[in-house]
PDB file of C-alpha atoms in Angstrom:
ATOM      1  CA  MET N   1      14.580  16.718  -5.364  1.00 50.00           C
ATOM      2  CA  ILE N   2      14.290  14.813  -8.628  1.00 54.00           C
ATOM      3  CA  GLY N   3      12.822  11.326  -8.902  1.00 53.00           C
ATOM      4  CA  VAL N   4      13.416   9.105 -11.884  1.00 80.00           C
ATOM      5  CA  ILE N   5       9.776   7.988 -11.893  1.00 92.00           C
ATOM      6  CA  TYR N   6       6.795  10.124 -10.952  1.00 94.00           C
ATOM      7  CA  TRP N   7       3.924   7.812 -10.060  1.00 95.00           C
ATOM      8  CA  ASP N   8       0.424   9.156  -9.491  1.00 94.00           C
ATOM      9  CA  PRO N   9      -2.260   6.865 -10.947  1.00 94.00           C
ATOM     10  CA  ARG N  10      -5.903   7.091 -10.008  1.00 91.00           C
ATOM     11  CA  PRO N  11      -6.832   4.183  -7.710  1.00 86.00           C
ATOM     12  CA  GLU N  12      -9.951   3.431  -9.740  1.00 89.00           C
ATOM     13  CA  ILE N  13      -9.931   2.153 -13.316  1.00 91.00           C
ATOM     14  CA  PHE N  14     -13.483   3.287 -14.044  1.00 87.00           C
ATOM     15  CA  VAL N  15     -16.851   3.678 -12.345  1.00 88.00           C
ATOM     16  CA  LEU N  16     -19.748   1.366 -13.147  1.00 86.00           C
ATOM     17  CA  PRO N  17     -22.666   3.399 -14.494  1.00 85.00           C
ATOM     18  CA  ILE N  18     -26.067   3.406 -12.774  1.00 84.00           C
ATOM     19  CA  VAL N  19     -24.749   1.859  -9.514  1.00 80.00           C
ATOM     20  CA  ASN N  20     -21.843   4.327  -9.410  1.00 82.00           C
ATOM     21  CA  TRP N  21     -19.457   1.646  -8.110  1.00 82.00           C
ATOM     22  CA  PRO N  22     -15.723   2.277  -8.641  1.00 86.00           C
ATOM     23  CA  ILE N  23     -13.604  -0.573  -9.989  1.00 88.00           C
ATOM     24  CA  LEU N  24     -10.210  -0.243  -8.316  1.00 89.00           C
ATOM     25  CA  TRP N  25      -6.830  -1.493  -9.464  1.00 92.00           C
ATOM     26  CA  TYR N  26      -6.261  -3.147  -6.089  1.00 89.00           C
ATOM     27  CA  GLY N  27      -9.409  -5.242  -6.350  1.00 89.00           C
ATOM     28  CA  VAL N  28      -8.661  -6.213  -9.949  1.00 93.00           C
ATOM     29  CA  PHE N  29      -5.140  -7.379  -9.080  1.00 94.00           C
ATOM     30  CA  PHE N  30      -6.438  -9.303  -6.055  1.00 92.00           C
ATOM     31  CA  THR N  31      -9.038 -11.068  -8.205  1.00 93.00           C
ATOM     32  CA  LEU N  32      -6.540 -11.711 -10.986  1.00 96.00           C
ATOM     33  CA  GLY N  33      -4.179 -13.413  -8.535  1.00 95.00           C
ATOM     34  CA  PHE N  34      -6.837 -15.916  -7.494  1.00 95.00           C
ATOM     35  CA  ALA N  35      -8.027 -16.426 -11.077  1.00 96.00           C
ATOM     36  CA  LEU N  36      -4.511 -17.309 -12.257  1.00 97.00           C
ATOM     37  CA  GLY N  37      -3.831 -19.379  -9.159  1.00 96.00           C
ATOM     38  CA  PHE N  38      -6.812 -21.665  -9.789  1.00 97.00           C
ATOM     39  CA  PRO N  39      -5.399 -23.601 -12.795  1.00 97.00           C
ATOM     40  CA  ILE N  40      -1.968 -23.703 -11.156  1.00 97.00           C
ATOM     41  CA  PHE N  41      -3.372 -25.443  -8.082  1.00 98.00           C
ATOM     42  CA  VAL N  42      -5.373 -27.816 -10.285  1.00 97.00           C
ATOM     43  CA  GLY N  43      -2.180 -28.758 -12.131  1.00 96.00           C
ATOM     44  CA  VAL N  44      -0.227 -29.401  -8.926  1.00 97.00           C
ATOM     45  CA  LEU N  45      -3.052 -31.482  -7.463  1.00 96.00           C
ATOM     46  CA  SER N  46      -3.359 -33.470 -10.697  1.00 96.00           C
ATOM     47  CA  ARG N  47       0.349 -34.354 -10.628  1.00 95.00           C
ATOM     48  CA  PHE N  48      -0.005 -35.477  -7.019  1.00 95.00           C
ATOM     49  CA  PHE N  49      -2.967 -37.745  -7.797  1.00 94.00           C
ATOM     50  CA  LYS N  50      -1.060 -39.227 -10.728  1.00 93.00           C
ATOM     51  CA  LEU N  51       1.923 -40.112  -8.529  1.00 91.00           C
ATOM     52  CA  MET N  52      -0.273 -41.371  -5.695  1.00 89.00           C
ATOM     53  CA  GLY N  53      -2.389 -43.536  -7.966  1.00 85.00           C
ATOM     54  CA  SER N  54      -5.341 -42.926  -5.668  1.00 81.00           C
ATOM     55  CA  VAL N  55      -7.601 -41.527  -8.396  1.00 86.00           C
ATOM     56  CA  PRO N  56      -8.464 -43.246 -11.714  1.00 88.00           C
ATOM     57  CA  SER N  57      -6.466 -41.647 -14.516  1.00 90.00           C
ATOM     58  CA  ASP N  58      -9.582 -40.540 -16.391  1.00 90.00           C
ATOM     59  CA  GLN N  59     -10.913 -38.836 -13.250  1.00 93.00           C
ATOM     60  CA  ILE N  60      -7.760 -37.031 -12.105  1.00 93.00           C
ATOM     61  CA  ARG N  61      -8.403 -33.598 -13.570  1.00 94.00           C
ATOM     62  CA  LYS N  62     -12.116 -33.656 -12.763  1.00 95.00           C
ATOM     63  CA  THR N  63     -11.378 -34.552  -9.137  1.00 94.00           C
ATOM     64  CA  ALA N  64      -8.675 -31.884  -8.904  1.00 95.00           C
ATOM     65  CA  VAL N  65     -11.048 -29.220 -10.239  1.00 96.00           C
ATOM     66  CA  GLN N  66     -13.805 -30.250  -7.822  1.00 96.00           C
ATOM     67  CA  ILE N  67     -11.477 -30.037  -4.822  1.00 96.00           C
ATOM     68  CA  THR N  68     -10.045 -26.712  -5.992  1.00 97.00           C
ATOM     69  CA  ASP N  69     -13.555 -25.312  -6.487  1.00 96.00           C
ATOM     70  CA  ARG N  70     -14.320 -25.984  -2.834  1.00 96.00           C
ATOM     71  CA  LEU N  71     -10.943 -24.973  -1.444  1.00 97.00           C
ATOM     72  CA  VAL N  72     -10.799 -21.624  -3.232  1.00 96.00           C
ATOM     73  CA  VAL N  73     -13.851 -20.444  -1.279  1.00 96.00           C
ATOM     74  CA  TYR N  74     -12.056 -21.205   1.985  1.00 96.00           C
ATOM     75  CA  MET N  75      -8.935 -19.457   0.715  1.00 96.00           C
ATOM     76  CA  ILE N  76     -10.690 -16.272  -0.382  1.00 93.00           C
ATOM     77  CA  VAL N  77     -12.637 -15.951   2.864  1.00 93.00           C
ATOM     78  CA  ALA N  78      -9.555 -16.720   4.977  1.00 94.00           C
ATOM     79  CA  THR N  79      -7.358 -14.295   3.045  1.00 91.00           C
ATOM     80  CA  VAL N  80      -9.823 -11.425   3.193  1.00 88.00           C
ATOM     81  CA  VAL N  81     -11.022 -11.901   6.775  1.00 88.00           C
ATOM     82  CA  GLY N  82      -7.635 -12.842   8.228  1.00 90.00           C
ATOM     83  CA  ALA N  83      -5.708 -10.125   6.422  1.00 85.00           C
ATOM     84  CA  ARG N  84      -8.286  -7.457   7.207  1.00 84.00           C
ATOM     85  CA  VAL N  85      -8.568  -8.372  10.887  1.00 83.00           C
ATOM     86  CA  GLY N  86      -4.780  -8.577  11.089  1.00 83.00           C
ATOM     87  CA  HIS N  87      -4.485  -5.112   9.585  1.00 78.00           C
ATOM     88  CA  PHE N  88      -6.762  -3.559  12.179  1.00 77.00           C
ATOM     89  CA  LEU N  89      -5.195  -5.481  15.070  1.00 80.00           C
ATOM     90  CA  PHE N  90      -1.575  -4.739  14.190  1.00 78.00           C
ATOM     91  CA  TYR N  91      -1.587  -1.552  12.148  1.00 74.00           C
ATOM     92  CA  GLU N  92      -4.559   0.658  13.027  1.00 71.00           C
ATOM     93  CA  ARG N  93      -5.557   2.621  16.094  1.00 66.00           C
ATOM     94  CA  PRO N  94      -8.482   0.982  17.943  1.00 60.00           C
ATOM     95  CA  ALA N  95     -10.396   4.266  17.787  1.00 62.00           C
ATOM     96  CA  SER N  96     -10.753   3.837  14.021  1.00 61.00           C
ATOM     97  CA  TYR N  97     -13.170   0.935  14.618  1.00 58.00           C
ATOM     98  CA  PHE N  98     -15.644   3.234  16.325  1.00 61.00           C
ATOM     99  CA  LYS N  99     -15.139   6.226  14.078  1.00 69.00           C
ATOM    100  CA  ASP N 100     -16.007   4.308  10.913  1.00 65.00           C
ATOM    101  CA  PRO N 101     -16.929   0.623  11.527  1.00 63.00           C
ATOM    102  CA  TRP N 102     -17.717   0.030   7.856  1.00 63.00           C
ATOM    103  CA  GLU N 103     -14.087   0.695   6.979  1.00 64.00           C
ATOM    104  CA  ILE N 104     -13.298  -2.852   8.104  1.00 63.00           C
ATOM    105  CA  PHE N 105     -15.279  -4.213   5.155  1.00 61.00           C
ATOM    106  CA  ARG N 106     -13.833  -1.918   2.472  1.00 63.00           C
ATOM    107  CA  ILE N 107     -11.102  -4.344   1.434  1.00 60.00           C
ATOM    108  CA  TRP N 108     -10.941  -2.924  -2.100  1.00 56.00           C
ATOM    109  CA  GLU N 109      -9.276   0.166  -0.670  1.00 55.00           C
ATOM    110  CA  GLY N 110      -6.300  -1.861   0.572  1.00 55.00           C
ATOM    111  CA  GLY N 111      -5.197  -2.546   4.102  1.00 65.00           C
ATOM    112  CA  LEU N 112      -4.569  -6.296   4.181  1.00 72.00           C
ATOM    113  CA  ALA N 113      -1.978  -7.716   6.577  1.00 82.00           C
ATOM    114  CA  SER N 114      -0.223 -10.822   5.271  1.00 87.00           C
ATOM    115  CA  HIS N 115       0.515 -12.106   8.769  1.00 88.00           C
ATOM    116  CA  GLY N 116      -3.184 -12.153   9.588  1.00 89.00           C
ATOM    117  CA  ALA N 117      -3.838 -13.966   6.320  1.00 92.00           C
ATOM    118  CA  VAL N 118      -1.280 -16.645   7.228  1.00 94.00           C
ATOM    119  CA  VAL N 119      -3.039 -17.461  10.491  1.00 94.00           C
ATOM    120  CA  ALA N 120      -6.467 -17.554   8.853  1.00 95.00           C
ATOM    121  CA  ILE N 121      -5.250 -19.712   5.946  1.00 96.00           C
ATOM    122  CA  LEU N 122      -3.638 -22.218   8.323  1.00 97.00           C
ATOM    123  CA  ILE N 123      -6.967 -22.574  10.122  1.00 97.00           C
ATOM    124  CA  ALA N 124      -9.081 -22.651   6.953  1.00 97.00           C
ATOM    125  CA  VAL N 125      -6.945 -25.311   5.260  1.00 97.00           C
ATOM    126  CA  PHE N 126      -7.024 -27.423   8.431  1.00 97.00           C
ATOM    127  CA  ILE N 127     -10.830 -27.283   8.498  1.00 97.00           C
ATOM    128  CA  PHE N 128     -10.972 -28.123   4.795  1.00 97.00           C
ATOM    129  CA  SER N 129      -8.584 -31.075   5.209  1.00 96.00           C
ATOM    130  CA  MET N 130     -10.803 -32.484   7.959  1.00 94.00           C
ATOM    131  CA  ARG N 131     -13.862 -32.230   5.736  1.00 94.00           C
ATOM    132  CA  ILE N 132     -12.312 -34.107   2.800  1.00 93.00           C
ATOM    133  CA  ARG N 133     -10.142 -36.630   4.654  1.00 87.00           C
ATOM    134  CA  LYS N 134     -12.509 -39.522   3.914  1.00 82.00           C
ATOM    135  CA  THR N 135     -12.867 -38.762   0.208  1.00 82.00           C
ATOM    136  CA  ALA N 136      -9.402 -37.450  -0.738  1.00 84.00           C
ATOM    137  CA  LYS N 137      -6.772 -39.970   0.300  1.00 81.00           C
ATOM    138  CA  GLY N 138      -3.368 -38.492   1.091  1.00 88.00           C
ATOM    139  CA  LEU N 139      -4.445 -34.849   1.216  1.00 93.00           C
ATOM    140  CA  SER N 140      -3.422 -34.065   4.767  1.00 94.00           C
ATOM    141  CA  TRP N 141      -3.389 -30.589   6.270  1.00 96.00           C
ATOM    142  CA  VAL N 142       0.338 -30.094   5.690  1.00 96.00           C
ATOM    143  CA  ARG N 143       0.209 -31.469   2.156  1.00 96.00           C
ATOM    144  CA  LEU N 144      -2.603 -29.112   1.239  1.00 97.00           C
ATOM    145  CA  LEU N 145      -0.565 -26.253   2.685  1.00 98.00           C
ATOM    146  CA  ASP N 146       2.333 -27.359   0.471  1.00 98.00           C
ATOM    147  CA  PHE N 147       0.184 -27.095  -2.628  1.00 98.00           C
ATOM    148  CA  VAL N 148      -1.576 -23.897  -1.531  1.00 98.00           C
ATOM    149  CA  SER N 149       1.756 -22.131  -1.010  1.00 98.00           C
ATOM    150  CA  ILE N 150       2.498 -22.139  -4.746  1.00 98.00           C
ATOM    151  CA  PRO N 151      -0.388 -19.966  -6.012  1.00 97.00           C
ATOM    152  CA  THR N 152      -0.333 -17.982  -2.763  1.00 97.00           C
ATOM    153  CA  ALA N 153       3.119 -16.634  -3.639  1.00 97.00           C
ATOM    154  CA  MET N 154       1.715 -15.332  -6.910  1.00 97.00           C
ATOM    155  CA  VAL N 155      -1.346 -13.809  -5.230  1.00 95.00           C
ATOM    156  CA  ALA N 156       0.999 -11.991  -2.839  1.00 95.00           C
ATOM    157  CA  ALA N 157       2.856 -10.523  -5.818  1.00 97.00           C
ATOM    158  CA  TRP N 158      -0.356  -9.185  -7.368  1.00 96.00           C
ATOM    159  CA  ILE N 159      -1.424  -7.687  -4.043  1.00 93.00           C
ATOM    160  CA  ARG N 160       1.862  -5.798  -3.790  1.00 95.00           C
ATOM    161  CA  LEU N 161       1.263  -4.406  -7.277  1.00 96.00           C
ATOM    162  CA  GLY N 162      -2.109  -3.238  -5.982  1.00 93.00           C
ATOM    163  CA  ASN N 163      -0.319  -1.518  -3.098  1.00 93.00           C
ATOM    164  CA  PHE N 164       1.876   0.240  -5.657  1.00 96.00           C
ATOM    165  CA  PHE N 165      -1.176   1.573  -7.488  1.00 95.00           C
ATOM    166  CA  ASN N 166      -2.726   2.615  -4.164  1.00 93.00           C
ATOM    167  CA  GLN N 167       0.492   4.474  -3.295  1.00 95.00           C
ATOM    168  CA  GLU N 168       0.646   2.731   0.080  1.00 92.00           C
ATOM    169  CA  ILE N 169       3.260   0.758   2.050  1.00 91.00           C
ATOM    170  CA  LEU N 170       5.878   3.320   1.078  1.00 95.00           C
ATOM    171  CA  GLY N 171       9.615   2.817   1.037  1.00 96.00           C
ATOM    172  CA  THR N 172      12.134   5.027   2.771  1.00 96.00           C
ATOM    173  CA  LYS N 173      13.609   8.081   1.069  1.00 95.00           C
ATOM    174  CA  THR N 174      16.500   7.381  -1.276  1.00 95.00           C
ATOM    175  CA  ASP N 175      18.542   8.777  -4.148  1.00 92.00           C
ATOM    176  CA  VAL N 176      18.911   5.513  -6.097  1.00 94.00           C
ATOM    177  CA  PRO N 177      18.397   5.914  -9.875  1.00 92.00           C
ATOM    178  CA  TRP N 178      15.151   3.915  -9.806  1.00 95.00           C
ATOM    179  CA  ALA N 179      13.567   5.932  -6.984  1.00 96.00           C
ATOM    180  CA  VAL N 180       9.842   6.636  -7.273  1.00 96.00           C
ATOM    181  CA  VAL N 181       8.021   9.821  -6.318  1.00 96.00           C
ATOM    182  CA  PHE N 182       4.419   9.073  -5.333  1.00 96.00           C
ATOM    183  CA  GLY N 183       2.178  11.996  -6.226  1.00 95.00           C
ATOM    184  CA  HIS N 184      -0.538  11.341  -3.641  1.00 93.00           C
ATOM    185  CA  PRO N 185       0.696   8.882  -0.987  1.00 94.00           C
ATOM    186  CA  ALA N 186      -2.053   7.096   0.929  1.00 89.00           C
ATOM    187  CA  ASP N 187      -0.593   8.301   4.224  1.00 87.00           C
ATOM    188  CA  HIS N 188      -0.820  11.933   3.006  1.00 89.00           C
ATOM    189  CA  SER N 189       2.926  12.428   3.410  1.00 91.00           C
ATOM    190  CA  ARG N 190       4.795  14.879   1.190  1.00 93.00           C
ATOM    191  CA  PRO N 191       5.972  13.506  -2.167  1.00 93.00           C
ATOM    192  CA  ALA N 192       9.601  12.384  -2.030  1.00 94.00           C
ATOM    193  CA  ALA N 193      11.936  10.056  -3.916  1.00 95.00           C
ATOM    194  CA  ARG N 194      11.514   6.657  -2.266  1.00 96.00           C
ATOM    195  CA  HIS N 195      12.440   3.016  -2.655  1.00 97.00           C
ATOM    196  CA  PRO N 196       9.668   1.269  -4.627  1.00 97.00           C
ATOM    197  CA  ALA N 197       9.433  -1.318  -1.836  1.00 97.00           C
ATOM    198  CA  GLN N 198       6.168  -2.684  -3.220  1.00 97.00           C
ATOM    199  CA  ILE N 199       7.900  -3.579  -6.487  1.00 98.00           C
ATOM    200  CA  TYR N 200      10.831  -5.175  -4.659  1.00 98.00           C
ATOM    201  CA  GLU N 201       8.391  -7.423  -2.843  1.00 98.00           C
ATOM    202  CA  MET N 202       6.335  -8.140  -5.949  1.00 98.00           C
ATOM    203  CA  LEU N 203       9.389  -9.293  -7.901  1.00 98.00           C
ATOM    204  CA  PHE N 204      10.665 -11.428  -5.031  1.00 98.00           C
ATOM    205  CA  TYR N 205       7.289 -13.100  -4.514  1.00 98.00           C
ATOM    206  CA  LEU N 206       7.093 -13.871  -8.225  1.00 98.00           C
ATOM    207  CA  ALA N 207      10.541 -15.459  -7.996  1.00 98.00           C
ATOM    208  CA  VAL N 208       9.358 -17.557  -5.039  1.00 99.00           C
ATOM    209  CA  PHE N 209       6.290 -18.603  -7.024  1.00 98.00           C
ATOM    210  CA  PHE N 210       8.361 -19.805  -9.977  1.00 98.00           C
ATOM    211  CA  LEU N 211      10.765 -21.604  -7.630  1.00 98.00           C
ATOM    212  CA  LEU N 212       7.963 -23.442  -5.820  1.00 98.00           C
ATOM    213  CA  TRP N 213       6.218 -24.217  -9.089  1.00 97.00           C
ATOM    214  CA  ARG N 214       9.377 -25.796 -10.500  1.00 97.00           C
ATOM    215  CA  LEU N 215      10.040 -27.700  -7.281  1.00 97.00           C
ATOM    216  CA  SER N 216       6.536 -29.149  -7.479  1.00 96.00           C
ATOM    217  CA  TYR N 217       7.641 -31.076 -10.576  1.00 95.00           C
ATOM    218  CA  ARG N 218      10.157 -32.967  -8.433  1.00 93.00           C
ATOM    219  CA  SER N 219       8.584 -35.898  -6.658  1.00 89.00           C
ATOM    220  CA  LYS N 220      10.856 -35.320  -3.642  1.00 88.00           C
ATOM    221  CA  PHE N 221       9.135 -32.007  -2.983  1.00 92.00           C
ATOM    222  CA  LEU N 222       5.682 -32.903  -4.272  1.00 92.00           C
ATOM    223  CA  MET N 223       5.362 -36.032  -2.135  1.00 91.00           C
ATOM    224  CA  SER N 224       7.268 -34.861   0.963  1.00 91.00           C
ATOM    225  CA  GLN N 225       5.065 -33.051   3.436  1.00 93.00           C
ATOM    226  CA  GLY N 226       6.192 -29.652   4.660  1.00 95.00           C
ATOM    227  CA  LYS N 227       8.958 -28.889   2.164  1.00 96.00           C
ATOM    228  CA  LEU N 228       7.022 -26.499  -0.059  1.00 97.00           C
ATOM    229  CA  ILE N 229       5.128 -24.640   2.662  1.00 98.00           C
ATOM    230  CA  GLY N 230       8.327 -24.475   4.709  1.00 98.00           C
ATOM    231  CA  THR N 231      10.251 -23.007   1.781  1.00 98.00           C
ATOM    232  CA  PHE N 232       7.454 -20.501   1.170  1.00 98.00           C
ATOM    233  CA  LEU N 233       7.285 -19.243   4.749  1.00 98.00           C
ATOM    234  CA  ILE N 234      11.067 -19.063   5.179  1.00 98.00           C
ATOM    235  CA  LEU N 235      11.694 -17.191   1.931  1.00 98.00           C
ATOM    236  CA  VAL N 236       8.682 -14.873   1.881  1.00 98.00           C
ATOM    237  CA  PHE N 237       8.788 -13.793   5.500  1.00 97.00           C
ATOM    238  CA  GLY N 238      12.564 -13.890   5.707  1.00 98.00           C
ATOM    239  CA  PHE N 239      12.591 -11.408   2.835  1.00 98.00           C
ATOM    240  CA  ARG N 240       9.790  -9.486   4.504  1.00 96.00           C
ATOM    241  CA  PHE N 241      12.008  -9.066   7.568  1.00 97.00           C
ATOM    242  CA  VAL N 242      14.840  -7.687   5.422  1.00 97.00           C
ATOM    243  CA  ILE N 243      12.762  -5.422   3.179  1.00 97.00           C
ATOM    244  CA  GLU N 244      11.171  -3.776   6.216  1.00 95.00           C
ATOM    245  CA  PHE N 245      14.438  -1.876   6.686  1.00 95.00           C
ATOM    246  CA  LEU N 246      13.584  -0.053   3.443  1.00 96.00           C
ATOM    247  CA  LYS N 247       9.956   0.655   4.372  1.00 93.00           C
ATOM    248  CA  LEU N 248       8.232   3.202   6.546  1.00 88.00           C
ATOM    249  CA  GLU N 249       6.661   1.904   9.735  1.00 78.00           C
ATOM    250  CA  GLN N 250       3.011   1.137   9.011  1.00 75.00           C
ATOM    251  CA  SER N 251       1.805   0.439  12.532  1.00 74.00           C
ATOM    252  CA  HIS N 252       0.652   2.978  15.084  1.00 70.00           C
ATOM    253  CA  LEU N 253       1.393   0.441  17.830  1.00 72.00           C
ATOM    254  CA  VAL N 254       5.197   0.466  17.485  1.00 74.00           C
ATOM    255  CA  SER N 255       7.142   3.360  18.958  1.00 72.00           C
ATOM    256  CA  ALA N 256       9.612   5.386  16.935  1.00 71.00           C
ATOM    257  CA  GLN N 257      12.401   4.137  19.219  1.00 77.00           C
ATOM    258  CA  SER N 258      11.756   0.484  18.382  1.00 84.00           C
ATOM    259  CA  ALA N 259      14.638  -1.321  16.680  1.00 83.00           C
ATOM    260  CA  LEU N 260      12.224  -3.344  14.557  1.00 91.00           C
ATOM    261  CA  THR N 261       8.989  -2.623  12.722  1.00 87.00           C
ATOM    262  CA  MET N 262       5.696  -4.375  13.366  1.00 89.00           C
ATOM    263  CA  GLY N 263       6.210  -6.346  10.152  1.00 88.00           C
ATOM    264  CA  GLN N 264       9.552  -7.621  11.415  1.00 94.00           C
ATOM    265  CA  TYR N 265       8.200  -8.611  14.822  1.00 92.00           C
ATOM    266  CA  LEU N 266       5.409 -10.562  13.140  1.00 92.00           C
ATOM    267  CA  SER N 267       7.681 -12.154  10.523  1.00 96.00           C
ATOM    268  CA  LEU N 268      10.029 -13.821  13.015  1.00 97.00           C
ATOM    269  CA  PRO N 269       7.526 -16.410  14.336  1.00 96.00           C
ATOM    270  CA  VAL N 270       6.330 -17.125  10.788  1.00 97.00           C
ATOM    271  CA  VAL N 271       9.899 -17.907   9.676  1.00 98.00           C
ATOM    272  CA  ALA N 272      10.255 -20.160  12.734  1.00 98.00           C
ATOM    273  CA  LEU N 273       7.057 -21.945  11.697  1.00 98.00           C
ATOM    274  CA  GLY N 274       8.484 -22.387   8.210  1.00 98.00           C
ATOM    275  CA  LEU N 275      11.616 -24.012   9.640  1.00 98.00           C
ATOM    276  CA  LEU N 276       9.426 -26.346  11.692  1.00 97.00           C
ATOM    277  CA  PHE N 277       7.450 -27.393   8.631  1.00 96.00           C
ATOM    278  CA  TYR N 278      10.588 -27.910   6.529  1.00 95.00           C
ATOM    279  CA  PHE N 279      12.685 -29.915   8.983  1.00 93.00           C
ATOM    280  CA  TRP N 280      10.079 -31.762  11.022  1.00 86.00           C
ATOM    281  CA  LYS N 281      10.500 -35.489  10.446  1.00 74.00           C
ATOM    282  CA  ARG N 282       7.109 -37.122  10.176  1.00 67.00           C
ATOM    283  CA  PRO N 283       6.516 -40.812  10.822  1.00 57.00           C
ATOM    284  CA  LYS N 284       6.200 -42.784   7.624  1.00 53.00           C
TER     285      LYS N 284
END
């Protein structure tokens, strides 16, 4: 068996002296995604305020930054809590809770389920929209979701790169020229030439990010509620359904005889939600 690429990085970049705390690639990529997403969201929100005319021109950027400062806290908490809870509900054996309860909080080691994050983000953005409805005219729940979807696509790409460094969420065995052999897979399986499924997803999510970002410059998409979040959910989780055919089953709750993986079962309702957002005609 010969793989074109042998991939076996250490999960940690370095260890902080004195406190002996490892800095992991996964955590760095996760943080980088949010750091880069911040100015992107500010830019989208600023363009919206300019078109709405609801904020004085000299206050647009300041207002956008203030709102983003508050929203990003909701987003980080929702992403971490929702994705981590989703991972343990859909992908881990219940016994693991009792064996090592603190494992739930070790998010830097990986193990975040995007479907759980979606649910938590929907709830968090709704709560945030209720709290700012009197001070931020026009920023409804759905409109905020539209704007949030843009940097979220990029964050998802960085997280998949973190999965690649963690040697987790492995692809199926293959003999394609770009196959990757993971030296120490997280699931302790034997090294084999596999589809770099994490990279497939990373590249697709980046493409979705650039598409949504460009669409946000068109007033039809920026001012219409549901178009951007609908496009995001349809594309990201539609692709997730397809790419699962090239990935190993991650869940212990799905039998080997199942026609679909846990990721595919969970992606179907999310795609349906995306269609609802995109095509639902709202009263003007």
